[in-house]
Amino acid sequence: MKNDIDCRAFEEQLDALTSGELAQSEIEVLRAHASYCADCAVQLRINEHLSKPSLREIEAAVPEELARTVWPRLQGAIGFGVRRRGGVRRPSRFWAFQRPALAAASLLLAVSCGLLLREVIDLRRRESALLQQVADQERWLAGMEARTGAAPVARTAGLAASQSWQRALARSESVTVSELGRLLASLSPRTTVLDSESAGRLARAALFPGTSAWKRVVADLHLDDGLQAGEALELLQAIDLEPDRSISTARFLDLFVRS
Amino acid sequence: MRVNDREISALALAFQRGDQGSLKKLVAILTRPLLARAYRYTGDWDWARDLTQETWVKVNDRIQRYDPSKSFRAWLFTVHRNGCLDHLRRSWLRREVSADVDAIDRMPAPLGSGNPEIELERGEFHRRLVEALSTLSESQRLIFVRVAMEQEEQLEVARDLGISPTTVRTTLHFARRKLAQKLRSMGEIF
Ligand SMILES: [Zn+2]
């Protein structure tokens, strides 16, 4: 074939392609070779994937609000303000979450499910005493439902089964951190929001993301006698997410099923 | 914000000596390059943010280990790269790579083509590429990610690692061949 090159030459040209040194005609020669050489075709694909966008283009596209959150979060993480020669130490209570959103999702899931399930049981026992609390929660759920679109989340629809709280969660596409916080704050801190069995589920859900930091958080809790609202709220605050951070319920229901 | 290497290293030295205001300046100058690199590895801005934050916490903890006669930027990028690669290793252990389909929704417009099919395909290719990195040896992986993913000059990488440019080139060659083999074994995606 005229103008053909071998695989070795192809690879050398590939470097030149990355640095934008090739003329259009030379690029055509590369493409011609890749059209019948499967190995080089993959090389070309990798090269194109990594050069469009280039690292510089990605840097230019970094979302401004994301870059802005790094410093305030870091300040919280390293306990800034404690002046010490030679840098600052982070406080021992800092948990280096690998994935705060997942950690929060686990908590959100376990607390929501446990709380609402428990509510149904308690309601049967002492209906009148809990009436106000339930009304609050129903308002919260109604708020969640009101915000949902017509189409249920397909993946979670099958989960709905007969429990209304599951249906509600399945129909709502997301909840925010502050919604959960408000719910927890509206309860007495001593209210058990998770019985020990559900707390065990929290521990298992926490295992799923696979980060040891999250396990440490769970290990700090006394889960044998369940989880209290105060503890849950403290935990939520420790995870330190933006209040309007929205978490997909599909994601955490999925998490629940897998745990 | 373009600040030269020497000014950056001077800020790092000041931070090492206890001036915390310098850390704030370093974060302001260097967070975007860190986010971009972590995004390159994970294809996910949430992960990019968490990994970047982790890197800054490490910088804070380990600033005494930084040698002020050398480039702070290079030291920082090494700390960050190690964190990102550790993250990939964890995902290989779980056989669950973070560049998932959800991540595509979060791709900012300037990076996306606007065509969901293309984006889905890009995401899938990225997932496979990252998975394929697990088949490389440590040195092959390190050289591949520095040259191909972080787009460093081969000569620069050779100098930094204290090896010859020829070694970089041949290692890169074997890395690419291994990656291509692995990607081909994963089936058609083109
Ligand atoms: Zn070839």
GROMACS .gro file of C-alpha atoms and ligand atoms in nm:
model
  450
    1MET     CA    1   0.000   0.000   0.000
    2LYS     CA    2   0.129   0.340  -0.092
    3ASN     CA    3   0.236   0.567   0.192
    4ASP     CA    4   0.197   0.282   0.436
    5ILE     CA    5   0.376   0.278   0.768
    6ASP     CA    6   0.443  -0.003   1.011
    7CYS     CA    7   0.314  -0.023   1.367
    8ARG     CA    8   0.637   0.108   1.513
    9ALA     CA    9   0.629   0.419   1.295
   10PHE     CA   10   0.259   0.456   1.375
   11GLU     CA   11   0.335   0.472   1.744
   12GLU     CA   12   0.609   0.727   1.698
   13GLN     CA   13   0.375   0.943   1.492
   14LEU     CA   14   0.111   0.908   1.764
   15ASP     CA   15   0.328   1.108   2.003
   16ALA     CA   16   0.366   1.378   1.741
   17LEU     CA   17  -0.011   1.373   1.691
   18THR     CA   18  -0.067   1.439   2.062
   19SER     CA   19   0.157   1.740   2.057
   20GLY     CA   20  -0.020   1.868   1.747
   21GLU     CA   21   0.285   1.845   1.525
   22LEU     CA   22   0.132   1.647   1.239
   23ALA     CA   23   0.011   1.781   0.908
   24GLN     CA   24  -0.332   1.675   0.783
   25SER     CA   25  -0.173   1.445   0.522
   26GLU     CA   26   0.029   1.268   0.792
   27ILE     CA   27  -0.284   1.225   1.002
   28GLU     CA   28  -0.454   1.065   0.701
   29VAL     CA   29  -0.169   0.813   0.676
   30LEU     CA   30  -0.220   0.725   1.043
   31ARG     CA   31  -0.593   0.679   0.991
   32ALA     CA   32  -0.535   0.460   0.687
   33HIS     CA   33  -0.311   0.231   0.888
   34ALA     CA   34  -0.557   0.218   1.178
   35SER     CA   35  -0.835   0.121   0.938
   36TYR     CA   36  -0.686  -0.226   0.896
   37CYS     CA   37  -0.457  -0.267   1.199
   38ALA     CA   38  -0.676  -0.336   1.503
   39ASP     CA   39  -0.398  -0.280   1.756
   40CYS     CA   40  -0.310   0.059   1.619
   41ALA     CA   41  -0.678   0.146   1.591
   42VAL     CA   42  -0.706   0.100   1.967
   43GLN     CA   43  -0.393   0.312   2.019
   44LEU     CA   44  -0.549   0.587   1.811
   45ARG     CA   45  -0.873   0.560   2.007
   46ILE     CA   46  -0.689   0.591   2.340
   47ASN     CA   47  -0.496   0.885   2.204
   48GLU     CA   48  -0.809   1.063   2.084
   49HIS     CA   49  -0.991   0.990   2.407
   50LEU     CA   50  -0.714   1.142   2.616
   51SER     CA   51  -0.644   1.440   2.396
   52LYS     CA   52  -1.006   1.549   2.345
   53PRO     CA   53  -1.049   1.707   2.587
   54SER     CA   54  -0.690   1.771   2.679
   55LEU     CA   55  -0.587   1.817   3.040
   56ARG     CA   56  -0.568   2.190   2.976
   57GLU     CA   57  -0.924   2.192   2.841
   58ILE     CA   58  -1.046   2.000   3.144
   59GLU     CA   59  -0.873   2.253   3.367
   60ALA     CA   60  -1.051   2.534   3.188
   61ALA     CA   61  -1.381   2.351   3.237
   62VAL     CA   62  -1.347   2.290   3.611
   63PRO     CA   63  -1.682   2.406   3.754
   64GLU     CA   64  -1.621   2.730   3.942
   65GLU     CA   65  -1.849   2.636   4.232
   66LEU     CA   66  -1.659   2.309   4.275
   67ALA     CA   67  -1.321   2.481   4.294
   68ARG     CA   68  -1.465   2.734   4.539
   69THR     CA   69  -1.577   2.467   4.788
   70VAL     CA   70  -1.230   2.316   4.831
   71TRP     CA   71  -1.084   2.578   5.064
   72PRO     CA   72  -1.377   2.606   5.309
   73ARG     CA   73  -1.398   2.229   5.331
   74LEU     CA   74  -1.025   2.203   5.382
   75GLN     CA   75  -1.040   2.460   5.661
   76GLY     CA   76  -1.298   2.244   5.835
   77ALA     CA   77  -1.091   1.935   5.778
   78ILE     CA   78  -0.762   2.060   5.914
   79GLY     CA   79  -0.898   2.269   6.201
   80PHE     CA   80  -0.765   2.591   6.063
   81GLY     CA   81  -0.711   2.874   6.304
   82VAL     CA   82  -0.503   2.669   6.547
   83ARG     CA   83  -0.173   2.841   6.484
   84ARG     CA   84   0.120   2.609   6.509
   85ARG     CA   85   0.468   2.636   6.374
   86GLY     CA   86   0.525   2.390   6.097
   87GLY     CA   87   0.175   2.353   5.972
   88VAL     CA   88  -0.146   2.251   6.141
   89ARG     CA   89  -0.264   1.911   6.252
   90ARG     CA   90  -0.609   1.795   6.174
   91PRO     CA   91  -0.817   1.716   6.480
   92SER     CA   92  -0.861   1.349   6.558
   93ARG     CA   93  -1.233   1.375   6.499
   94PHE     CA   94  -1.177   1.449   6.134
   95TRP     CA   95  -1.291   1.166   5.916
   96ALA     CA   96  -1.137   1.165   5.573
   97PHE     CA   97  -1.437   1.055   5.379
   98GLN     CA   98  -1.357   0.910   5.043
   99ARG     CA   99  -1.702   0.979   4.920
  100PRO     CA  100  -1.918   1.196   5.140
  101ALA     CA  101  -2.216   1.166   4.913
  102LEU     CA  102  -2.217   0.789   4.943
  103ALA     CA  103  -2.161   0.802   5.315
  104ALA     CA  104  -2.449   1.044   5.351
  105ALA     CA  105  -2.660   0.831   5.122
  106SER     CA  106  -2.602   0.529   5.344
  107LEU     CA  107  -2.701   0.726   5.648
  108LEU     CA  108  -2.996   0.886   5.479
  109LEU     CA  109  -3.120   0.554   5.361
  110ALA     CA  110  -3.080   0.371   5.685
  111VAL     CA  111  -3.223   0.650   5.894
  112SER     CA  112  -3.518   0.710   5.665
  113CYS     CA  113  -3.608   0.347   5.635
  114GLY     CA  114  -3.556   0.271   6.000
  115LEU     CA  115  -3.735   0.579   6.120
  116LEU     CA  116  -4.039   0.536   5.905
  117LEU     CA  117  -4.066   0.163   5.957
  118ARG     CA  118  -4.041   0.211   6.330
  119GLU     CA  119  -4.303   0.479   6.310
  120VAL     CA  120  -4.558   0.239   6.168
  121ILE     CA  121  -4.496  -0.007   6.449
  122ASP     CA  122  -4.505   0.259   6.721
  123LEU     CA  123  -4.815   0.412   6.577
  124ARG     CA  124  -5.009   0.097   6.644
  125ARG     CA  125  -4.898   0.103   7.008
  126ARG     CA  126  -4.953   0.462   7.108
  127GLU     CA  127  -5.119   0.643   6.831
  128SER     CA  128  -5.212   0.966   6.999
  129ALA     CA  129  -4.873   1.038   7.158
  130LEU     CA  130  -4.697   1.019   6.828
  131LEU     CA  131  -4.958   1.193   6.622
  132GLN     CA  132  -4.771   1.522   6.600
  133GLN     CA  133  -4.444   1.355   6.510
  134VAL     CA  134  -4.606   1.148   6.240
  135ALA     CA  135  -4.781   1.452   6.100
  136ASP     CA  136  -4.444   1.623   6.069
  137GLN     CA  137  -4.300   1.328   5.889
  138GLU     CA  138  -4.595   1.303   5.661
  139ARG     CA  139  -4.551   1.666   5.568
  140TRP     CA  140  -4.190   1.590   5.494
  141LEU     CA  141  -4.285   1.296   5.277
  142ALA     CA  142  -4.558   1.496   5.106
  143GLY     CA  143  -4.298   1.760   5.028
  144MET     CA  144  -4.081   1.497   4.876
  145GLU     CA  145  -4.366   1.357   4.670
  146ALA     CA  146  -4.473   1.697   4.548
  147ARG     CA  147  -4.137   1.755   4.395
  148THR     CA  148  -4.130   1.434   4.196
  149GLY     CA  149  -4.191   1.405   3.828
  150ALA     CA  150  -4.462   1.188   3.678
  151ALA     CA  151  -4.234   0.901   3.589
  152PRO     CA  152  -4.120   0.682   3.875
  153VAL     CA  153  -3.756   0.587   3.886
  154ALA     CA  154  -3.763   0.267   3.689
  155ARG     CA  155  -3.487   0.096   3.877
  156THR     CA  156  -3.651   0.147   4.212
  157ALA     CA  157  -4.011   0.101   4.112
  158GLY     CA  158  -3.982  -0.271   4.162
  159LEU     CA  159  -3.879  -0.213   4.518
  160ALA     CA  160  -4.192  -0.034   4.610
  161ALA     CA  161  -4.374  -0.346   4.726
  162SER     CA  162  -4.647  -0.274   4.977
  163GLN     CA  163  -4.473  -0.037   5.217
  164SER     CA  164  -4.579   0.320   5.167
  165TRP     CA  165  -4.246   0.459   5.289
  166GLN     CA  166  -4.062   0.263   5.025
  167ARG     CA  167  -4.301   0.384   4.759
  168ALA     CA  168  -4.252   0.738   4.874
  169LEU     CA  169  -3.877   0.707   4.856
  170ALA     CA  170  -3.896   0.533   4.521
  171ARG     CA  171  -4.115   0.804   4.377
  172SER     CA  172  -3.897   1.085   4.498
  173GLU     CA  173  -3.596   1.130   4.281
  174SER     CA  174  -3.388   1.304   4.539
  175VAL     CA  175  -3.379   1.442   4.888
  176THR     CA  176  -3.152   1.710   5.021
  177VAL     CA  177  -2.922   1.700   5.319
  178SER     CA  178  -3.113   1.981   5.489
  179GLU     CA  179  -3.442   1.795   5.451
  180LEU     CA  180  -3.299   1.504   5.640
  181GLY     CA  181  -3.140   1.739   5.892
  182ARG     CA  182  -3.475   1.914   5.953
  183LEU     CA  183  -3.648   1.584   6.006
  184LEU     CA  184  -3.390   1.470   6.258
  185ALA     CA  185  -3.387   1.806   6.437
  186SER     CA  186  -3.765   1.799   6.475
  187LEU     CA  187  -3.736   1.488   6.690
  188SER     CA  188  -3.628   1.461   7.052
  189PRO     CA  189  -3.254   1.379   7.052
  190ARG     CA  190  -3.323   1.065   7.256
  191THR     CA  191  -3.573   0.931   7.006
  192THR     CA  192  -3.447   0.607   6.869
  193VAL     CA  193  -3.455   0.650   6.494
  194LEU     CA  194  -3.303   0.314   6.417
  195ASP     CA  195  -3.361  -0.007   6.606
  196SER     CA  196  -3.058  -0.233   6.647
  197GLU     CA  197  -3.151  -0.441   6.344
  198SER     CA  198  -3.174  -0.135   6.117
  199ALA     CA  199  -2.854  -0.005   6.274
  200GLY     CA  200  -2.693  -0.328   6.164
  201ARG     CA  201  -2.819  -0.248   5.817
  202LEU     CA  202  -2.654   0.092   5.846
  203ALA     CA  203  -2.327  -0.083   5.931
  204ARG     CA  204  -2.365  -0.311   5.629
  205ALA     CA  205  -2.460  -0.023   5.401
  206ALA     CA  206  -2.154   0.159   5.525
  207LEU     CA  207  -1.941  -0.132   5.418
  208PHE     CA  208  -2.050  -0.098   5.060
  209PRO     CA  209  -1.847   0.205   4.955
  210GLY     CA  210  -1.550   0.023   5.103
  211THR     CA  211  -1.373   0.309   5.275
  212SER     CA  212  -1.221   0.254   5.613
  213ALA     CA  213  -1.295   0.612   5.722
  214TRP     CA  214  -1.668   0.552   5.701
  215LYS     CA  215  -1.628   0.230   5.894
  216ARG     CA  216  -1.454   0.427   6.168
  217VAL     CA  217  -1.751   0.658   6.194
  218VAL     CA  218  -1.987   0.369   6.231
  219ALA     CA  219  -1.752   0.205   6.480
  220ASP     CA  220  -1.777   0.517   6.697
  221LEU     CA  221  -2.151   0.467   6.731
  222HIS     CA  222  -2.306   0.239   6.988
  223LEU     CA  223  -2.523   0.052   6.748
  224ASP     CA  224  -2.621  -0.227   6.987
  225ASP     CA  225  -2.906  -0.022   7.123
  226GLY     CA  226  -2.989   0.143   6.793
  227LEU     CA  227  -2.925   0.496   6.676
  228GLN     CA  228  -3.073   0.806   6.842
  229ALA     CA  229  -3.188   1.116   6.655
  230GLY     CA  230  -2.921   1.330   6.822
  231GLU     CA  231  -2.647   1.091   6.716
  232ALA     CA  232  -2.784   1.071   6.366
  233LEU     CA  233  -2.792   1.449   6.339
  234GLU     CA  234  -2.439   1.477   6.475
  235LEU     CA  235  -2.327   1.218   6.227
  236LEU     CA  236  -2.494   1.399   5.941
  237GLN     CA  237  -2.322   1.722   6.043
  238ALA     CA  238  -1.989   1.544   6.075
  239ILE     CA  239  -2.017   1.431   5.716
  240ASP     CA  240  -2.026   1.800   5.640
  241LEU     CA  241  -2.215   1.829   5.316
  242GLU     CA  242  -2.364   2.138   5.162
  243PRO     CA  243  -2.721   2.166   5.295
  244ASP     CA  244  -2.878   2.178   4.951
  245ARG     CA  245  -2.680   1.886   4.825
  246SER     CA  246  -2.930   1.659   4.667
  247ILE     CA  247  -2.890   1.286   4.683
  248SER     CA  248  -3.054   1.056   4.439
  249THR     CA  249  -3.291   0.818   4.613
  250ALA     CA  250  -3.239   0.571   4.330
  251ARG     CA  251  -2.878   0.561   4.434
  252PHE     CA  252  -2.934   0.494   4.796
  253LEU     CA  253  -3.219   0.251   4.748
  254ASP     CA  254  -2.984   0.066   4.519
  255LEU     CA  255  -2.723   0.079   4.790
  256PHE     CA  256  -2.971  -0.058   5.037
  257VAL     CA  257  -3.061  -0.352   4.818
  258ARG     CA  258  -2.697  -0.439   4.762
  259SER     CA  259  -2.597  -0.417   5.124
  260MET     CA  260  -0.405   3.212   3.742
  261ARG     CA  261  -0.056   3.164   3.614
  262VAL     CA  262   0.207   3.184   3.884
  263ASN     CA  263   0.559   3.064   3.821
  264ASP     CA  264   0.718   2.765   3.988
  265ARG     CA  265   0.957   2.972   4.194
  266GLU     CA  266   0.681   3.185   4.350
  267ILE     CA  267   0.486   2.870   4.427
  268SER     CA  268   0.782   2.704   4.595
  269ALA     CA  269   0.839   3.023   4.797
  270LEU     CA  270   0.478   3.006   4.922
  271ALA     CA  271   0.532   2.640   5.012
  272LEU     CA  272   0.845   2.730   5.206
  273ALA     CA  273   0.654   3.001   5.393
  274PHE     CA  274   0.381   2.750   5.478
  275GLN     CA  275   0.645   2.503   5.594
  276ARG     CA  276   0.769   2.773   5.832
  277GLY     CA  277   0.422   2.815   5.976
  278ASP     CA  278   0.256   3.083   5.764
  279GLN     CA  279  -0.092   2.947   5.710
  280GLY     CA  280  -0.193   3.229   5.479
  281SER     CA  281   0.044   3.077   5.227
  282LEU     CA  282  -0.151   2.753   5.228
  283LYS     CA  283  -0.464   2.946   5.135
  284LYS     CA  284  -0.277   3.103   4.843
  285LEU     CA  285  -0.142   2.767   4.729
  286VAL     CA  286  -0.493   2.622   4.738
  287ALA     CA  287  -0.622   2.915   4.534
  288ILE     CA  288  -0.350   2.875   4.272
  289LEU     CA  289  -0.326   2.498   4.243
  290THR     CA  290  -0.670   2.355   4.315
  291ARG     CA  291  -0.791   2.372   3.954
  292PRO     CA  292  -0.498   2.171   3.811
  293LEU     CA  293  -0.555   1.913   4.086
  294LEU     CA  294  -0.927   1.891   4.013
  295ALA     CA  295  -0.858   1.854   3.641
  296ARG     CA  296  -0.609   1.572   3.701
  297ALA     CA  297  -0.841   1.386   3.937
  298TYR     CA  298  -1.123   1.427   3.685
  299ARG     CA  299  -0.899   1.280   3.417
  300TYR     CA  300  -0.855   0.970   3.636
  301THR     CA  301  -1.211   0.930   3.758
  302GLY     CA  302  -1.431   1.100   3.499
  303ASP     CA  303  -1.636   1.230   3.792
  304TRP     CA  304  -1.632   1.576   3.951
  305ASP     CA  305  -1.750   1.457   4.294
  306TRP     CA  306  -1.462   1.216   4.314
  307ALA     CA  307  -1.228   1.481   4.177
  308ARG     CA  308  -1.327   1.714   4.460
  309ASP     CA  309  -1.284   1.448   4.729
  310LEU     CA  310  -0.946   1.337   4.596
  311THR     CA  311  -0.826   1.697   4.567
  312GLN     CA  312  -0.933   1.771   4.921
  313GLU     CA  313  -0.754   1.459   5.040
  314THR     CA  314  -0.439   1.578   4.865
  315TRP     CA  315  -0.450   1.913   5.044
  316VAL     CA  316  -0.498   1.739   5.379
  317LYS     CA  317  -0.189   1.529   5.300
  318VAL     CA  318   0.004   1.844   5.204
  319ASN     CA  319  -0.091   1.993   5.538
  320ASP     CA  320   0.016   1.681   5.725
  321ARG     CA  321   0.337   1.622   5.534
  322ILE     CA  322   0.462   1.970   5.451
  323GLN     CA  323   0.774   1.908   5.661
  324ARG     CA  324   0.875   1.636   5.417
  325TYR     CA  325   0.878   1.877   5.124
  326ASP     CA  326   1.231   1.968   5.011
  327PRO     CA  327   1.218   2.344   4.940
  328SER     CA  328   1.509   2.323   4.699
  329LYS     CA  329   1.282   2.132   4.460
  330SER     CA  330   0.963   2.222   4.275
  331PHE     CA  331   0.659   2.228   4.503
  332ARG     CA  332   0.430   2.186   4.204
  333ALA     CA  333   0.604   1.860   4.108
  334TRP     CA  334   0.591   1.736   4.469
  335LEU     CA  335   0.223   1.825   4.497
  336PHE     CA  336   0.136   1.652   4.170
  337THR     CA  337   0.319   1.340   4.285
  338VAL     CA  338   0.125   1.332   4.613
  339HIS     CA  339  -0.195   1.386   4.417
  340ARG     CA  340  -0.115   1.125   4.152
  341ASN     CA  341  -0.042   0.867   4.422
  342GLY     CA  342  -0.377   0.944   4.582
  343CYS     CA  343  -0.557   0.911   4.249
  344LEU     CA  344  -0.380   0.585   4.167
  345ASP     CA  345  -0.462   0.448   4.513
  346HIS     CA  346  -0.821   0.535   4.441
  347LEU     CA  347  -0.806   0.341   4.114
  348ARG     CA  348  -0.648   0.043   4.293
  349ARG     CA  349  -0.934   0.041   4.541
  350SER     CA  350  -1.182   0.046   4.257
  351TRP     CA  351  -1.005  -0.245   4.089
  352LEU     CA  352  -1.029  -0.438   4.413
  353ARG     CA  353  -1.400  -0.374   4.417
  354ARG     CA  354  -1.420  -0.430   4.041
  355GLU     CA  355  -1.637  -0.125   4.040
  356VAL     CA  356  -1.491   0.172   3.862
  357SER     CA  357  -1.620   0.512   3.955
  358ALA     CA  358  -1.652   0.648   3.603
  359ASP     CA  359  -2.008   0.525   3.604
  360VAL     CA  360  -2.300   0.621   3.388
  361ASP     CA  361  -2.418   0.876   3.646
  362ALA     CA  362  -2.088   1.057   3.609
  363ILE     CA  363  -2.173   1.144   3.253
  364ASP     CA  364  -2.467   1.355   3.371
  365ARG     CA  365  -2.226   1.559   3.576
  366MET     CA  366  -1.986   1.627   3.291
  367PRO     CA  367  -1.980   2.001   3.240
  368ALA     CA  368  -2.101   2.129   2.908
  369PRO     CA  369  -1.761   2.242   2.772
  370LEU     CA  370  -1.635   1.885   2.791
  371GLY     CA  371  -1.944   1.713   2.661
  372SER     CA  372  -2.041   1.695   2.299
  373GLY     CA  373  -2.404   1.749   2.395
  374ASN     CA  374  -2.484   1.418   2.233
  375PRO     CA  375  -2.587   1.168   2.504
  376GLU     CA  376  -2.493   0.867   2.292
  377ILE     CA  377  -2.143   0.994   2.238
  378GLU     CA  378  -2.114   1.081   2.605
  379LEU     CA  379  -2.232   0.736   2.708
  380GLU     CA  380  -1.981   0.579   2.476
  381ARG     CA  381  -1.704   0.806   2.604
  382GLY     CA  382  -1.791   0.712   2.960
  383GLU     CA  383  -1.784   0.344   2.876
  384PHE     CA  384  -1.451   0.379   2.700
  385HIS     CA  385  -1.308   0.568   2.996
  386ARG     CA  386  -1.430   0.299   3.235
  387ARG     CA  387  -1.260   0.030   3.027
  388LEU     CA  388  -0.939   0.226   2.986
  389VAL     CA  389  -0.910   0.277   3.361
  390GLU     CA  390  -0.988  -0.090   3.417
  391ALA     CA  391  -0.719  -0.184   3.162
  392LEU     CA  392  -0.461   0.020   3.356
  393SER     CA  393  -0.479  -0.253   3.622
  394THR     CA  394  -0.300  -0.494   3.387
  395LEU     CA  395   0.011  -0.275   3.367
  396SER     CA  396   0.314  -0.309   3.591
  397GLU     CA  397   0.370  -0.026   3.840
  398SER     CA  398   0.639   0.139   3.627
  399GLN     CA  399   0.441   0.100   3.304
  400ARG     CA  400   0.137   0.252   3.473
  401LEU     CA  401   0.329   0.541   3.623
  402ILE     CA  402   0.489   0.632   3.293
  403PHE     CA  403   0.169   0.589   3.095
  404VAL     CA  404  -0.038   0.806   3.326
  405ARG     CA  405   0.223   1.080   3.338
  406VAL     CA  406   0.274   1.095   2.963
  407ALA     CA  407  -0.064   1.001   2.823
  408MET     CA  408  -0.308   1.107   3.093
  409GLU     CA  409  -0.132   1.402   3.252
  410GLN     CA  410   0.032   1.499   2.924
  411GLU     CA  411   0.380   1.554   3.063
  412GLU     CA  412   0.676   1.568   2.827
  413GLN     CA  413   0.862   1.236   2.804
  414LEU     CA  414   1.192   1.415   2.865
  415GLU     CA  415   1.053   1.579   3.175
  416VAL     CA  416   0.929   1.244   3.311
  417ALA     CA  417   1.268   1.083   3.240
  418ARG     CA  418   1.451   1.361   3.423
  419ASP     CA  419   1.215   1.353   3.719
  420LEU     CA  420   1.238   0.975   3.756
  421GLY     CA  421   1.611   0.973   3.694
  422ILE     CA  422   1.589   0.731   3.402
  423SER     CA  423   1.687   0.763   3.037
  424PRO     CA  424   1.444   0.897   2.775
  425THR     CA  425   1.486   0.566   2.593
  426THR     CA  426   1.363   0.376   2.897
  427VAL     CA  427   1.060   0.603   2.913
  428ARG     CA  428   0.989   0.548   2.544
  429THR     CA  429   1.019   0.169   2.554
  430THR     CA  430   0.822   0.138   2.877
  431LEU     CA  431   0.552   0.351   2.720
  432HIS     CA  432   0.557   0.129   2.413
  433PHE     CA  433   0.498  -0.188   2.618
  434ALA     CA  434   0.236  -0.015   2.827
  435ARG     CA  435   0.041   0.089   2.518
  436ARG     CA  436   0.061  -0.256   2.367
  437LYS     CA  437  -0.063  -0.418   2.684
  438LEU     CA  438  -0.347  -0.166   2.714
  439ALA     CA  439  -0.450  -0.222   2.353
  440GLN     CA  440  -0.453  -0.598   2.406
  441LYS     CA  441  -0.663  -0.567   2.719
  442LEU     CA  442  -0.906  -0.324   2.559
  443ARG     CA  443  -0.946  -0.551   2.257
  444SER     CA  444  -1.014  -0.846   2.486
  445MET     CA  445  -1.296  -0.646   2.643
  446GLY     CA  446  -1.483  -0.646   2.313
  447GLU     CA  447  -1.600  -0.403   2.050
  448ILE     CA  448  -1.680  -0.052   2.150
  449PHE     CA  449  -1.590   0.140   1.844
  450ZN      ZN  450  -0.039  -0.121   1.336
   0.00000   0.00000   0.00000
